[in-house]
Structures are given as structure tokens and as C-alpha cells.
C-alpha atoms as a printed R data frame, in Angstrom:
    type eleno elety resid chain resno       x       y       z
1   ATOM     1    CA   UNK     A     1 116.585 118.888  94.682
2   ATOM     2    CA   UNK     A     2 117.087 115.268  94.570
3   ATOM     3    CA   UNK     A     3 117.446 113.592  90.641
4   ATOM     4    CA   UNK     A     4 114.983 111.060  90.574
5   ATOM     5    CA   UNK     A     5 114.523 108.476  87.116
6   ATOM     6    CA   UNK     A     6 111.534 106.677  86.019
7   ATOM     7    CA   UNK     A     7 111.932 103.647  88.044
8   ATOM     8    CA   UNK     A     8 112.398 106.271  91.902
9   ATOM     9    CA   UNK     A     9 108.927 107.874  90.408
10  ATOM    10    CA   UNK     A    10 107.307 104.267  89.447
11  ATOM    11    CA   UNK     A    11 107.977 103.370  93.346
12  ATOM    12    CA   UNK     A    12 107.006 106.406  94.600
13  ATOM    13    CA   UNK     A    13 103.616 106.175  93.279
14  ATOM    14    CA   UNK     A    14 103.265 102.293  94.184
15  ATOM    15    CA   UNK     A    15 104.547 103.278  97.952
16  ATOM    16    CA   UNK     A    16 101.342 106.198  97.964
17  ATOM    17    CA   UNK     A    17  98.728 103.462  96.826
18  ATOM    18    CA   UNK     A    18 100.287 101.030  99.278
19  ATOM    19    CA   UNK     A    19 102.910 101.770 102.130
20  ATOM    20    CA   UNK     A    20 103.029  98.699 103.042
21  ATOM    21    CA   UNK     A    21 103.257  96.689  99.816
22  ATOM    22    CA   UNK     A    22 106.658  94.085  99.679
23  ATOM    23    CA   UNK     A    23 109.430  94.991  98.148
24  ATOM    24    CA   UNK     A    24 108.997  92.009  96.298
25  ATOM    25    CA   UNK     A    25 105.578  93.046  95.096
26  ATOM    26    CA   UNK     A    26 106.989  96.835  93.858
27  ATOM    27    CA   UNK     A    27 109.817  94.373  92.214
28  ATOM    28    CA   UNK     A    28 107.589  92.529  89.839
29  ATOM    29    CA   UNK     A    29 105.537  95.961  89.433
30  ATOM    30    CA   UNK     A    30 108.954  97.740  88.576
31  ATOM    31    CA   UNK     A    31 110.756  95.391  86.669
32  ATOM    32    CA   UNK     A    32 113.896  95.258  88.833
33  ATOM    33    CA   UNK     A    33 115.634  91.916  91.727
34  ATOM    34    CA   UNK     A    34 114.158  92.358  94.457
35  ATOM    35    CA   UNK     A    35 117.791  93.653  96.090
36  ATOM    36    CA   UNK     A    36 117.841  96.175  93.628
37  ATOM    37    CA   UNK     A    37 114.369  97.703  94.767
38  ATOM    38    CA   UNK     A    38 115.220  97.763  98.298
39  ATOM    39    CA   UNK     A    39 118.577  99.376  97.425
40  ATOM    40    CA   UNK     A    40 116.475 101.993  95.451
41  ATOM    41    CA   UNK     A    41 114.003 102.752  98.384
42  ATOM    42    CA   UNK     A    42 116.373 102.538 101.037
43  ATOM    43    CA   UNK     A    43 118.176 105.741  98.770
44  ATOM    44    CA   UNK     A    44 114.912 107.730  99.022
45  ATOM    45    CA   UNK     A    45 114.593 107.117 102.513
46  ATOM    46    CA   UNK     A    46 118.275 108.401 102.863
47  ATOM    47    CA   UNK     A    47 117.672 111.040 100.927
48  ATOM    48    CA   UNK     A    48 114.475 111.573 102.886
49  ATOM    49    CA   UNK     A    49 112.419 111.930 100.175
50  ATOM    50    CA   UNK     A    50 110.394 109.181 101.671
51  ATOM    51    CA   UNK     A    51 109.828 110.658 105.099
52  ATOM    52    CA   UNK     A    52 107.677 107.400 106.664
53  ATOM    53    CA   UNK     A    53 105.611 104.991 106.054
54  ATOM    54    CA   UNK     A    54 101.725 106.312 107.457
55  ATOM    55    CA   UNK     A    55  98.109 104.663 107.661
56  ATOM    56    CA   UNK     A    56  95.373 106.201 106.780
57  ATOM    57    CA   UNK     A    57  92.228 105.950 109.392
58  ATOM    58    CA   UNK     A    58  89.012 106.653 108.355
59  ATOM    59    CA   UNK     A    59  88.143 109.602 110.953
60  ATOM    60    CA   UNK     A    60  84.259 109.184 110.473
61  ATOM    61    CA   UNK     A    61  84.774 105.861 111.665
62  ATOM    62    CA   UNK     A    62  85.980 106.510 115.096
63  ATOM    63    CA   UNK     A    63  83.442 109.249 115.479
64  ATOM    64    CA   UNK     A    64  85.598 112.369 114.440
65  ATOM    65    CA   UNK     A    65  82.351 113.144 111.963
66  ATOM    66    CA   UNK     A    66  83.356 117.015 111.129
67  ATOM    67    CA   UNK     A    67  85.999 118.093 108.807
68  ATOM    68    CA   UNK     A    68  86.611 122.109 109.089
69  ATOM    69    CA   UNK     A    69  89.634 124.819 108.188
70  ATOM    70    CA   UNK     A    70  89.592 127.766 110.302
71  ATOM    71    CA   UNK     A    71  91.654 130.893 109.112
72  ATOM    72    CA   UNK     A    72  92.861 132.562 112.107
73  ATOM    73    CA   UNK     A    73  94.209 136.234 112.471
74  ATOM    74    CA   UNK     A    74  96.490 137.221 115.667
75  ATOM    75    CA   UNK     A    75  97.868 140.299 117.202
76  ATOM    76    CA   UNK     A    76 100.429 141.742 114.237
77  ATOM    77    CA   UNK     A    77 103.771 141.323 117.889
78  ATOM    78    CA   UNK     A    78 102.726 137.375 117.790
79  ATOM    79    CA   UNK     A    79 105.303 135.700 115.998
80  ATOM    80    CA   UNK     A    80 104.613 132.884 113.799
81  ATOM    81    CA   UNK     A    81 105.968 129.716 115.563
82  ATOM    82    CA   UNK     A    82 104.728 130.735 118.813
83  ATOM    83    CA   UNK     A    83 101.169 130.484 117.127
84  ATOM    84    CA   UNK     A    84 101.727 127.328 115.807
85  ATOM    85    CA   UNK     A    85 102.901 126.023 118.479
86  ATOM    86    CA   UNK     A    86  99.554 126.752 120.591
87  ATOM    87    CA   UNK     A    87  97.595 125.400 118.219
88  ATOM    88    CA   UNK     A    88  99.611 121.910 117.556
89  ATOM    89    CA   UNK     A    89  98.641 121.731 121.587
90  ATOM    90    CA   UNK     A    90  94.690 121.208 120.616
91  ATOM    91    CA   UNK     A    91  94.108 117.979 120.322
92  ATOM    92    CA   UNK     A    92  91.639 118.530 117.777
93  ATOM    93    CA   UNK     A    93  94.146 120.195 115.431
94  ATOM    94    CA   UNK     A    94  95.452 117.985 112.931
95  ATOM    95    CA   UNK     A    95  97.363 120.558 110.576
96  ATOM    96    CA   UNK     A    96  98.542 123.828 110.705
97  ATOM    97    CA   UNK     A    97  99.797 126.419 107.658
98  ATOM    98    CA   UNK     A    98 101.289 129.904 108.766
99  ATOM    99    CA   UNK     A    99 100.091 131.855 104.892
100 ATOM   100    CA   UNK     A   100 101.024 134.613 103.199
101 ATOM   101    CA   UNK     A   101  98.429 137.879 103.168
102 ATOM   102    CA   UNK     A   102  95.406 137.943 105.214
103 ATOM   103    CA   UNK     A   103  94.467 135.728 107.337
104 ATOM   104    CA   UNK     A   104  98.009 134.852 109.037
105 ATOM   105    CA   UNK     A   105  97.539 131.210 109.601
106 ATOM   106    CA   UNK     A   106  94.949 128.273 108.502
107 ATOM   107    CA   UNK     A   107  94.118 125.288 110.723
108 ATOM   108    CA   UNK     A   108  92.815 122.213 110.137
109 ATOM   109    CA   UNK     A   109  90.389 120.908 112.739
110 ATOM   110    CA   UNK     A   110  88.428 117.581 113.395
111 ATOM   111    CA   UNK     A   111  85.537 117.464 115.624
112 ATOM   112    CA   UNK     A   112  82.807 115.123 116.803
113 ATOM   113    CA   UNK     A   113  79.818 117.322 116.115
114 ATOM   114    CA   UNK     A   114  79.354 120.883 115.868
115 ATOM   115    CA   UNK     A   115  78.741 121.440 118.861
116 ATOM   116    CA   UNK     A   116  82.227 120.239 119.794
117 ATOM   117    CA   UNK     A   117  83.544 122.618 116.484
118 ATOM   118    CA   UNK     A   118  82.300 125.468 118.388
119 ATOM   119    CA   UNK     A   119  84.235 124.120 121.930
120 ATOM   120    CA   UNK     A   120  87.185 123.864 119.626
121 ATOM   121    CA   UNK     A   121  86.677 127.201 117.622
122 ATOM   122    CA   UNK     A   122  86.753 128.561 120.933
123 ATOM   123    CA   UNK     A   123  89.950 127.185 122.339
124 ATOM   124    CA   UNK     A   124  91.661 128.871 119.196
125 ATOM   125    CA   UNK     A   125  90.580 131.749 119.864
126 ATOM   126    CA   UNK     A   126  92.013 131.563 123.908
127 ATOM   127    CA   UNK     A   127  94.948 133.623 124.859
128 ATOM   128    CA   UNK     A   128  94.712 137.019 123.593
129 ATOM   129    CA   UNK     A   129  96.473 136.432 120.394
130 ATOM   130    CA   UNK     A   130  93.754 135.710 117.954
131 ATOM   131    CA   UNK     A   131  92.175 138.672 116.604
132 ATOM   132    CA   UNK     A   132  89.985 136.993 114.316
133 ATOM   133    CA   UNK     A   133  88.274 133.443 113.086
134 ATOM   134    CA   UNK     A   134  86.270 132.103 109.987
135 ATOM   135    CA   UNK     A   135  85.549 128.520 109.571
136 ATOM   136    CA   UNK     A   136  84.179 126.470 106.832
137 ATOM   137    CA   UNK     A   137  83.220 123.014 107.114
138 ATOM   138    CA   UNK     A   138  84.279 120.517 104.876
139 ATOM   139    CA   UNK     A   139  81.232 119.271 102.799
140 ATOM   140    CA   UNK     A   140  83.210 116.888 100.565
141 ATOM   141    CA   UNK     A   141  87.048 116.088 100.027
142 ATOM   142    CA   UNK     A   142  89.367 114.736  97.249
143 ATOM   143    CA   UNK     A   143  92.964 113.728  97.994
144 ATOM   144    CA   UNK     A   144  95.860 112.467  95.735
């Protein structure tokens, strides 16, 4: 675990409103030169505790209207990585957690309508490993 002070968690938080904000602007906002903030974030980047730097599009707006999570259960000789690897291969997929208990793996897909859902619902189940589906669409979302 990396030791971080005040100052590493004050940046931290100003680089998740604002990747892209100057060091000169987290400066003033952190109360350190200008050097001595870039010193400071090129550390975290070293120490990879910032990984990148990452837009964030507005999905609705290019037409990607539906939000869902689909648990999926496969065959109990499928191992784990294998899975994930299919699915990362749907364009549609945008995340992917292998879980503990039942179901084996959750997967987070974007769609156009729900009529393309079910086209995508579909090519998770493909293949012979998936045993099982449920999906729930997203109605609402929240994110820190």
C-alpha cells in the first residue's frame, strides 16, 4: 500500500473532478510551486496510483441509450479468464467482474435499444459455456 499525506489525497480528488486541470491550477488549489505539484503527481503516476488520465462521454449522447448488468453463469470446467476474455470481445461490453458465489461473473453492457440488448444478451450466451443469464436494466445511476 502506497503512504499517501493530505496534500497526494487533496490532488487526487482535484485530478477526479478534472483530469485535465493544470498543474498550475491544482498548485494554487493545493497550496504548493507549481514544480512541487508536478513532482508530487508525477510520484503517483510512478507509483501507479494514478493509472491515466480518461474522459468521460456521455453514452446517451452518441446513441448508446441502454445501461444493463447481466449476471452470467457458465459450465462449472470453464475457467475464469477464458470467460472474460470472450466477453471483453463484444463490443457492447464495457466491464466485466468474475464474483464470488452464484452467479460466476457480472457484465456490464451498453446497447442502442432493447432490441439490440436482446442481440447482445444473446451473443453472451454463444458458445456453450453460459449456463445461465439475468439482466437488469439500469433505470438511474450515481457515480463518485
Amino acid at each position: 500500500m502506497v503512504e499517501l499525506d493530505d496534500v497526494d489525497l487533496a490532488l487526487l480528488a482535484l485530478l477526479s473532478e478534472d483530469g485535465r486541470a493544470t498543474f498550475s491550477d491544482l498548485a494554487s488549489r493545493v497550496n504548493l510551486s507549481v514544480a512541487a505539484t508536478k513532482r508530487r503527481v508525477d510520484r503517483l503516476r510512478a507509483q501507479q496510483v494514478i493509472t491515466g488520465f480518461t474522459a468521460t462521454i456521455d453514452q446517451t449522447a452518441l446513441g448508446w441509450s441502454v445501461e444493463a448488468f447481466t449476471e452470467v453463469r457458465y459450465v462449472g470446467t470453464s475457467q475464469p479468464e477464458e470467460m472474460m476474455q470472450a466477453m471483453t470481445e463484444i463490443p457492447e461490453v464495457e466491464a466485466v467482474y468474475t464474483i464470488a458465489g452464484d452467479p460466476d461473473m457480472l457484465v456490464k453492457v451498453r446497447a442502442r435499444d432493447h432490441s439490440h440488448l436482446q442481440q447482445v444478451i444473446n451473443h453472451l450466451r454463444r458458445g456453450g459455456k453460459a449456463t445461465g443469464t439475468k439482466t437488469m436494466i439500469v433505470l438511474g445511476s450515481w457515480h463518485r
